[in-house]
Amino acid sequence: MLHDIPGMKVLVLDPQTVGMVSVVYSQSDLLRKEVFLVETMDNASSSRESMAHLKAVYFLRPSADNVQKLRRHLAMPRFAEYHLFFSNILKIPQIQILADSDEQEVVQQVQEFYADFCAIDPYHFTLNIQNNHMYMLPTVVDPPGMQSFCDQAVDGIASVFLALKRRPVIRYQRTSDVAKRIAQETARLMYEQESGLFDFRRTENSSLLLVIDRRDDPITPLLNQWTYQAMVHELIGIESNKVDLRGFSNVPKDQQEVVLSSVQDDFFRANMFENFGDLGMNIKRMVDDFQHLSKSSLNLQSIGDMAKFVSNYPEYRKTHGNVTKHVALVSEMSRIVEERKLMLVSQTEQELACTSGQAAAFEAVTSLLNNESVSDIDRLRLVMLYALRYEKESPVQLMQLFNKLASCSAKYKSGLVQFLLKQAGVDKRTGDLYGNRDLLNIARNMARGLKGVENVYTQHQPLLFQTMEGIVKGRLRDADYPLVGNHFQQGRPQDVVIFIVGGTTYEEARSVALYNAANPGVRFFLGGSVVLNSKRFLEDLGEAQRISKSSTTII
């Protein structure tokens, strides 16, 4: 887009394409392509200043709103040339509007550039859909809201396959109405409305799209994380590969917003899937190397020592800015872990997710609810994990935990755990979440318990791993994951996009990356409506509960 247009340029983006570009291109990358100004659509609209020395490159989603704004820009052009790129399929009437608006003939080209998604990592993308809670609501509650949610999901999935130059066989999770709707609307777009665009004249059956529902595995987004990328998102938050540290007191001024990109940062790429203990050792090794070079004799034992050392050596910060960023992140996370007693909380969470033993679990959760140091959000997650695991086994004790939670957490929204069970309880789920329906899984879980787990904090494996195994081994049951239309898979697919309606997690993205590395014959891509951490998952749940309550009151 930028490479083929020589000379000084301004890049004009909308709020969605800002995120798409920022994860793959840095500021210095843009400067190298002679982009001297980046503007948003709204800023460009309000400015009247002529910049005839610049060429304008627009990269926008083809929304009705963007087309109307662009029309006004073309009516009073500020730039010498206009090169228009849209992130998805442009409709004929929209092209007509733009053609009619270009009275001064400043538009040099109009292109569809299929990138209507945010490529966070090589195998992980998100659509950043704002009203993500919609997937939990029945269509009748808000038909226009549900339609716009599904439209954005279909557009994003379609552009992923256009970028991959594939037309897939499509399957969906039978128990999810929203997954079925998105799968069917995607199939209609690919095989009927735009069939010519998706006709890549190659073996069609080498790719698969599987649309599943987040509620089939509500456990993964509720767990604390202990591998680097997932842990940063859980404890601090990552937005389009950026981490905002402005609210934290001990962070140096130049590290208050940092970028975590596996493309631009070698240390992050090498350590993003490492557990917290190994990560600390790897950072210490890097700081030790510098210490050796600077002939400093300080004895650095803790993360805190390293943070102090790094801030006292401005020349280290200049040459090793990358390391100082990771030291800042790790020292901040260590503080949060200590403050919220997460080692203690997480051990119980993992046991609730991975081993059975209802009496011991009840005791452990009760004890943590009574612990003053445990935060409200951690108490809520513990009760939810217990409820998901033992909803059918101990209604009396479950009630006791609900009451206890309500009495010790002032912020607790009454009925939120029950709402979760209604949304994602055992009767609603397709997958074998606890590995207790399938004999092979039972044997595997027992073997794991007997051998002891290498790391008690990372023993949980997302349900997605079983789904990938099922696809590769041809064990995904048609009854549970029906096909759309009469397109059948012949043999094992080579490219598989798994789209999770309701959002993905970095733990699942790690599973996909490790699975791809170990199985070279197949490439999995993971995508979803948003990237979740427990806070976002609970916010979506709370919002869906609030709307459900008000809609039943009206009815």
PDB file of C-alpha atoms in Angstrom, residues 181-365:
ATOM      1  CA  ARG A 181     -25.848 -17.919  12.358  1.00  0.00           C
ATOM      2  CA  ILE A 182     -22.321 -16.593  11.739  1.00  0.00           C
ATOM      3  CA  ALA A 183     -21.317 -19.859   9.977  1.00  0.00           C
ATOM      4  CA  GLN A 184     -24.399 -19.785   7.714  1.00  0.00           C
ATOM      5  CA  GLU A 185     -24.039 -16.086   6.839  1.00  0.00           C
ATOM      6  CA  THR A 186     -20.320 -16.613   6.071  1.00  0.00           C
ATOM      7  CA  ALA A 187     -21.179 -19.557   3.798  1.00  0.00           C
ATOM      8  CA  ARG A 188     -23.822 -17.458   1.996  1.00  0.00           C
ATOM      9  CA  LEU A 189     -21.252 -14.708   1.372  1.00  0.00           C
ATOM     10  CA  MET A 190     -18.501 -17.081   0.173  1.00  0.00           C
ATOM     11  CA  TYR A 191     -20.556 -19.515  -1.892  1.00  0.00           C
ATOM     12  CA  GLU A 192     -23.410 -17.303  -3.182  1.00  0.00           C
ATOM     13  CA  GLN A 193     -23.139 -13.494  -2.921  1.00  0.00           C
ATOM     14  CA  GLU A 194     -19.391 -13.217  -3.666  1.00  0.00           C
ATOM     15  CA  SER A 195     -18.629 -16.681  -5.036  1.00  0.00           C
ATOM     16  CA  GLY A 196     -16.488 -15.247  -7.866  1.00  0.00           C
ATOM     17  CA  LEU A 197     -14.241 -13.447  -5.413  1.00  0.00           C
ATOM     18  CA  PHE A 198     -13.641 -16.650  -3.418  1.00  0.00           C
ATOM     19  CA  ASP A 199     -13.021 -18.851  -6.458  1.00  0.00           C
ATOM     20  CA  PHE A 200      -9.280 -19.461  -6.101  1.00  0.00           C
ATOM     21  CA  ARG A 201      -9.167 -22.425  -8.537  1.00  0.00           C
ATOM     22  CA  ARG A 202      -7.346 -24.767  -6.253  1.00  0.00           C
ATOM     23  CA  THR A 203      -8.344 -27.762  -4.149  1.00  0.00           C
ATOM     24  CA  GLU A 204     -11.154 -26.233  -2.134  1.00  0.00           C
ATOM     25  CA  ASN A 205     -11.109 -28.892   0.557  1.00  0.00           C
ATOM     26  CA  SER A 206      -7.715 -28.077   1.975  1.00  0.00           C
ATOM     27  CA  SER A 207      -9.116 -25.482   4.392  1.00  0.00           C
ATOM     28  CA  LEU A 208     -11.685 -25.469   7.170  1.00  0.00           C
ATOM     29  CA  LEU A 209     -13.505 -22.790   9.165  1.00  0.00           C
ATOM     30  CA  LEU A 210     -14.864 -23.929  12.538  1.00  0.00           C
ATOM     31  CA  VAL A 211     -17.089 -21.438  14.392  1.00  0.00           C
ATOM     32  CA  ILE A 212     -17.436 -22.170  18.114  1.00  0.00           C
ATOM     33  CA  ASP A 213     -18.880 -20.397  21.150  1.00  0.00           C
ATOM     34  CA  ARG A 214     -16.848 -19.031  24.068  1.00  0.00           C
ATOM     35  CA  ARG A 215     -19.424 -20.479  26.470  1.00  0.00           C
ATOM     36  CA  ASP A 216     -18.284 -23.985  25.587  1.00  0.00           C
ATOM     37  CA  ASP A 217     -15.123 -23.288  27.621  1.00  0.00           C
ATOM     38  CA  PRO A 218     -15.829 -20.626  30.256  1.00  0.00           C
ATOM     39  CA  ILE A 219     -12.926 -21.884  32.400  1.00  0.00           C
ATOM     40  CA  THR A 220      -9.969 -20.663  30.317  1.00  0.00           C
ATOM     41  CA  PRO A 221     -10.884 -16.933  30.539  1.00  0.00           C
ATOM     42  CA  LEU A 222     -11.509 -17.240  34.297  1.00  0.00           C
ATOM     43  CA  LEU A 223      -8.062 -18.571  35.230  1.00  0.00           C
ATOM     44  CA  ASN A 224      -5.020 -16.606  36.360  1.00  0.00           C
ATOM     45  CA  GLN A 225      -2.172 -16.970  33.868  1.00  0.00           C
ATOM     46  CA  TRP A 226       1.518 -17.738  34.466  1.00  0.00           C
ATOM     47  CA  THR A 227       3.057 -17.541  30.981  1.00  0.00           C
ATOM     48  CA  TYR A 228       4.417 -14.163  29.931  1.00  0.00           C
ATOM     49  CA  GLN A 229       2.048 -12.798  27.254  1.00  0.00           C
ATOM     50  CA  ALA A 230      -1.093 -14.241  28.887  1.00  0.00           C
ATOM     51  CA  MET A 231      -0.002 -13.002  32.321  1.00  0.00           C
ATOM     52  CA  VAL A 232       0.596  -9.417  31.139  1.00  0.00           C
ATOM     53  CA  HIS A 233      -2.917  -9.347  29.633  1.00  0.00           C
ATOM     54  CA  GLU A 234      -4.484 -10.863  32.765  1.00  0.00           C
ATOM     55  CA  LEU A 235      -2.785  -8.580  35.310  1.00  0.00           C
ATOM     56  CA  ILE A 236      -2.251  -5.330  33.373  1.00  0.00           C
ATOM     57  CA  GLY A 237      -3.988  -5.578  29.987  1.00  0.00           C
ATOM     58  CA  ILE A 238      -2.791  -5.547  26.346  1.00  0.00           C
ATOM     59  CA  GLU A 239      -4.608  -3.442  23.753  1.00  0.00           C
ATOM     60  CA  SER A 240      -3.445  -3.872  20.121  1.00  0.00           C
ATOM     61  CA  ASN A 241      -0.054  -5.125  21.423  1.00  0.00           C
ATOM     62  CA  LYS A 242       0.354  -2.018  23.640  1.00  0.00           C
ATOM     63  CA  VAL A 243       0.584  -2.118  27.436  1.00  0.00           C
ATOM     64  CA  ASP A 244      -0.392   1.000  29.399  1.00  0.00           C
ATOM     65  CA  LEU A 245       1.644   1.365  32.607  1.00  0.00           C
ATOM     66  CA  ARG A 246       0.706   4.980  33.395  1.00  0.00           C
ATOM     67  CA  GLY A 247      -1.297   4.013  36.484  1.00  0.00           C
ATOM     68  CA  PHE A 248       1.699   2.300  38.145  1.00  0.00           C
ATOM     69  CA  SER A 249       3.880   4.389  40.461  1.00  0.00           C
ATOM     70  CA  ASN A 250       7.333   2.767  40.110  1.00  0.00           C
ATOM     71  CA  VAL A 251       7.527   2.757  36.309  1.00  0.00           C
ATOM     72  CA  PRO A 252      10.114   5.086  34.641  1.00  0.00           C
ATOM     73  CA  LYS A 253       8.618   7.901  32.512  1.00  0.00           C
ATOM     74  CA  ASP A 254       9.903   6.469  29.212  1.00  0.00           C
ATOM     75  CA  GLN A 255       8.344   3.044  29.935  1.00  0.00           C
ATOM     76  CA  GLN A 256       4.760   4.153  30.631  1.00  0.00           C
ATOM     77  CA  GLU A 257       3.419   2.782  27.369  1.00  0.00           C
ATOM     78  CA  VAL A 258       5.281  -0.192  25.952  1.00  0.00           C
ATOM     79  CA  VAL A 259       4.794  -2.359  22.863  1.00  0.00           C
ATOM     80  CA  LEU A 260       4.832  -6.160  23.111  1.00  0.00           C
ATOM     81  CA  SER A 261       5.199  -7.468  19.584  1.00  0.00           C
ATOM     82  CA  SER A 262       6.511 -10.885  18.614  1.00  0.00           C
ATOM     83  CA  VAL A 263       7.508  -9.375  15.248  1.00  0.00           C
ATOM     84  CA  GLN A 264       9.449  -6.351  16.540  1.00  0.00           C
ATOM     85  CA  ASP A 265      10.882  -7.623  19.855  1.00  0.00           C
ATOM     86  CA  ASP A 266      13.290 -10.600  19.842  1.00  0.00           C
ATOM     87  CA  PHE A 267      13.287 -11.085  23.625  1.00  0.00           C
ATOM     88  CA  PHE A 268       9.480 -11.097  23.725  1.00  0.00           C
ATOM     89  CA  ARG A 269       9.259 -13.542  20.805  1.00  0.00           C
ATOM     90  CA  ALA A 270      11.640 -15.927  22.606  1.00  0.00           C
ATOM     91  CA  ASN A 271       9.849 -15.618  25.978  1.00  0.00           C
ATOM     92  CA  MET A 272       6.162 -14.928  25.305  1.00  0.00           C
ATOM     93  CA  PHE A 273       5.167 -18.531  26.132  1.00  0.00           C
ATOM     94  CA  GLU A 274       7.644 -19.031  29.012  1.00  0.00           C
ATOM     95  CA  ASN A 275       6.345 -19.419  32.558  1.00  0.00           C
ATOM     96  CA  PHE A 276       6.957 -16.638  35.078  1.00  0.00           C
ATOM     97  CA  GLY A 277       9.847 -18.354  36.888  1.00  0.00           C
ATOM     98  CA  ASP A 278      11.858 -19.058  33.720  1.00  0.00           C
ATOM     99  CA  LEU A 279      11.114 -15.558  32.412  1.00  0.00           C
ATOM    100  CA  GLY A 280      12.615 -13.983  35.556  1.00  0.00           C
ATOM    101  CA  MET A 281      15.771 -16.090  35.112  1.00  0.00           C
ATOM    102  CA  ASN A 282      16.075 -15.088  31.419  1.00  0.00           C
ATOM    103  CA  ILE A 283      15.764 -11.382  32.250  1.00  0.00           C
ATOM    104  CA  LYS A 284      18.332 -11.766  35.045  1.00  0.00           C
ATOM    105  CA  ARG A 285      20.737 -13.360  32.556  1.00  0.00           C
ATOM    106  CA  MET A 286      20.434 -10.326  30.262  1.00  0.00           C
ATOM    107  CA  VAL A 287      20.946  -7.833  33.094  1.00  0.00           C
ATOM    108  CA  ASP A 288      23.922  -9.902  34.365  1.00  0.00           C
ATOM    109  CA  ASP A 289      25.512  -9.670  30.915  1.00  0.00           C
ATOM    110  CA  PHE A 290      25.319  -5.897  31.039  1.00  0.00           C
ATOM    111  CA  GLN A 291      26.524  -5.814  34.626  1.00  0.00           C
ATOM    112  CA  HIS A 292      29.556  -7.760  33.503  1.00  0.00           C
ATOM    113  CA  LEU A 293      30.200  -5.223  30.696  1.00  0.00           C
ATOM    114  CA  SER A 294      29.782  -2.227  33.041  1.00  0.00           C
ATOM    115  CA  LYS A 295      32.012  -3.906  35.644  1.00  0.00           C
ATOM    116  CA  SER A 296      29.394  -3.345  38.357  1.00  0.00           C
ATOM    117  CA  SER A 297      29.784  -5.578  41.409  1.00  0.00           C
ATOM    118  CA  LEU A 298      26.241  -5.242  42.806  1.00  0.00           C
ATOM    119  CA  ASN A 299      24.623  -8.480  43.921  1.00  0.00           C
ATOM    120  CA  LEU A 300      21.270  -8.667  42.091  1.00  0.00           C
ATOM    121  CA  GLN A 301      19.016 -11.248  43.699  1.00  0.00           C
ATOM    122  CA  SER A 302      15.450 -10.070  43.186  1.00  0.00           C
ATOM    123  CA  ILE A 303      13.316  -8.494  40.455  1.00  0.00           C
ATOM    124  CA  GLY A 304      13.317  -5.327  42.612  1.00  0.00           C
ATOM    125  CA  ASP A 305      17.151  -5.250  42.625  1.00  0.00           C
ATOM    126  CA  MET A 306      17.143  -5.503  38.832  1.00  0.00           C
ATOM    127  CA  ALA A 307      14.584  -2.687  38.469  1.00  0.00           C
ATOM    128  CA  LYS A 308      16.718  -0.402  40.697  1.00  0.00           C
ATOM    129  CA  PHE A 309      19.936  -1.318  38.847  1.00  0.00           C
ATOM    130  CA  VAL A 310      18.363  -0.591  35.449  1.00  0.00           C
ATOM    131  CA  SER A 311      17.004   2.818  36.532  1.00  0.00           C
ATOM    132  CA  ASN A 312      20.427   3.835  37.957  1.00  0.00           C
ATOM    133  CA  TYR A 313      22.186   3.220  34.660  1.00  0.00           C
ATOM    134  CA  PRO A 314      20.802   5.659  32.055  1.00  0.00           C
ATOM    135  CA  GLU A 315      23.274   4.377  29.427  1.00  0.00           C
ATOM    136  CA  TYR A 316      21.896   0.858  29.956  1.00  0.00           C
ATOM    137  CA  ARG A 317      18.393   2.176  29.341  1.00  0.00           C
ATOM    138  CA  LYS A 318      19.535   3.807  26.104  1.00  0.00           C
ATOM    139  CA  THR A 319      21.234   0.739  24.647  1.00  0.00           C
ATOM    140  CA  HIS A 320      18.971  -1.890  26.183  1.00  0.00           C
ATOM    141  CA  GLY A 321      15.580  -0.141  26.163  1.00  0.00           C
ATOM    142  CA  ASN A 322      14.037  -3.458  25.351  1.00  0.00           C
ATOM    143  CA  VAL A 323      15.286  -5.123  28.527  1.00  0.00           C
ATOM    144  CA  THR A 324      14.250  -2.213  30.737  1.00  0.00           C
ATOM    145  CA  LYS A 325      10.721  -2.568  29.341  1.00  0.00           C
ATOM    146  CA  HIS A 326      10.617  -6.243  30.352  1.00  0.00           C
ATOM    147  CA  VAL A 327      12.143  -5.532  33.782  1.00  0.00           C
ATOM    148  CA  ALA A 328       9.441  -2.867  34.344  1.00  0.00           C
ATOM    149  CA  LEU A 329       6.662  -5.298  33.337  1.00  0.00           C
ATOM    150  CA  VAL A 330       7.971  -8.218  35.377  1.00  0.00           C
ATOM    151  CA  SER A 331       8.580  -6.132  38.506  1.00  0.00           C
ATOM    152  CA  GLU A 332       5.042  -4.677  38.237  1.00  0.00           C
ATOM    153  CA  MET A 333       3.541  -8.162  37.847  1.00  0.00           C
ATOM    154  CA  SER A 334       5.563  -9.484  40.802  1.00  0.00           C
ATOM    155  CA  ARG A 335       4.094  -6.711  42.941  1.00  0.00           C
ATOM    156  CA  ILE A 336       0.524  -7.569  41.873  1.00  0.00           C
ATOM    157  CA  VAL A 337       1.098 -11.309  42.464  1.00  0.00           C
ATOM    158  CA  GLU A 338       2.316 -10.589  45.993  1.00  0.00           C
ATOM    159  CA  GLU A 339      -0.400  -8.039  46.765  1.00  0.00           C
ATOM    160  CA  ARG A 340      -3.265 -10.277  45.624  1.00  0.00           C
ATOM    161  CA  LYS A 341      -1.728 -13.526  46.973  1.00  0.00           C
ATOM    162  CA  LEU A 342      -2.105 -15.010  43.493  1.00  0.00           C
ATOM    163  CA  MET A 343       0.210 -17.992  44.072  1.00  0.00           C
ATOM    164  CA  LEU A 344      -2.237 -19.192  46.716  1.00  0.00           C
ATOM    165  CA  VAL A 345      -5.376 -18.349  44.699  1.00  0.00           C
ATOM    166  CA  SER A 346      -4.037 -19.825  41.459  1.00  0.00           C
ATOM    167  CA  GLN A 347      -3.166 -23.185  42.980  1.00  0.00           C
ATOM    168  CA  THR A 348      -6.809 -23.660  44.021  1.00  0.00           C
ATOM    169  CA  GLU A 349      -8.041 -22.404  40.617  1.00  0.00           C
ATOM    170  CA  GLN A 350      -5.902 -24.959  38.789  1.00  0.00           C
ATOM    171  CA  GLU A 351      -7.118 -27.751  41.071  1.00  0.00           C
ATOM    172  CA  LEU A 352     -10.740 -26.746  40.385  1.00  0.00           C
ATOM    173  CA  ALA A 353     -10.024 -26.812  36.642  1.00  0.00           C
ATOM    174  CA  CYS A 354      -7.912 -29.966  36.475  1.00  0.00           C
ATOM    175  CA  THR A 355      -8.590 -32.370  39.369  1.00  0.00           C
ATOM    176  CA  SER A 356     -11.772 -33.575  41.033  1.00  0.00           C
ATOM    177  CA  GLY A 357     -12.428 -33.799  44.768  1.00  0.00           C
ATOM    178  CA  GLN A 358     -15.497 -31.851  45.779  1.00  0.00           C
ATOM    179  CA  ALA A 359     -15.048 -31.828  49.598  1.00  0.00           C
ATOM    180  CA  ALA A 360     -11.436 -30.607  49.432  1.00  0.00           C
ATOM    181  CA  ALA A 361     -12.366 -28.020  46.791  1.00  0.00           C
ATOM    182  CA  PHE A 362     -15.201 -26.643  48.951  1.00  0.00           C
ATOM    183  CA  GLU A 363     -12.852 -26.324  51.904  1.00  0.00           C
ATOM    184  CA  ALA A 364     -10.127 -24.596  49.837  1.00  0.00           C
ATOM    185  CA  VAL A 365     -12.565 -22.078  48.299  1.00  0.00           C
TER     186      VAL A 365
END
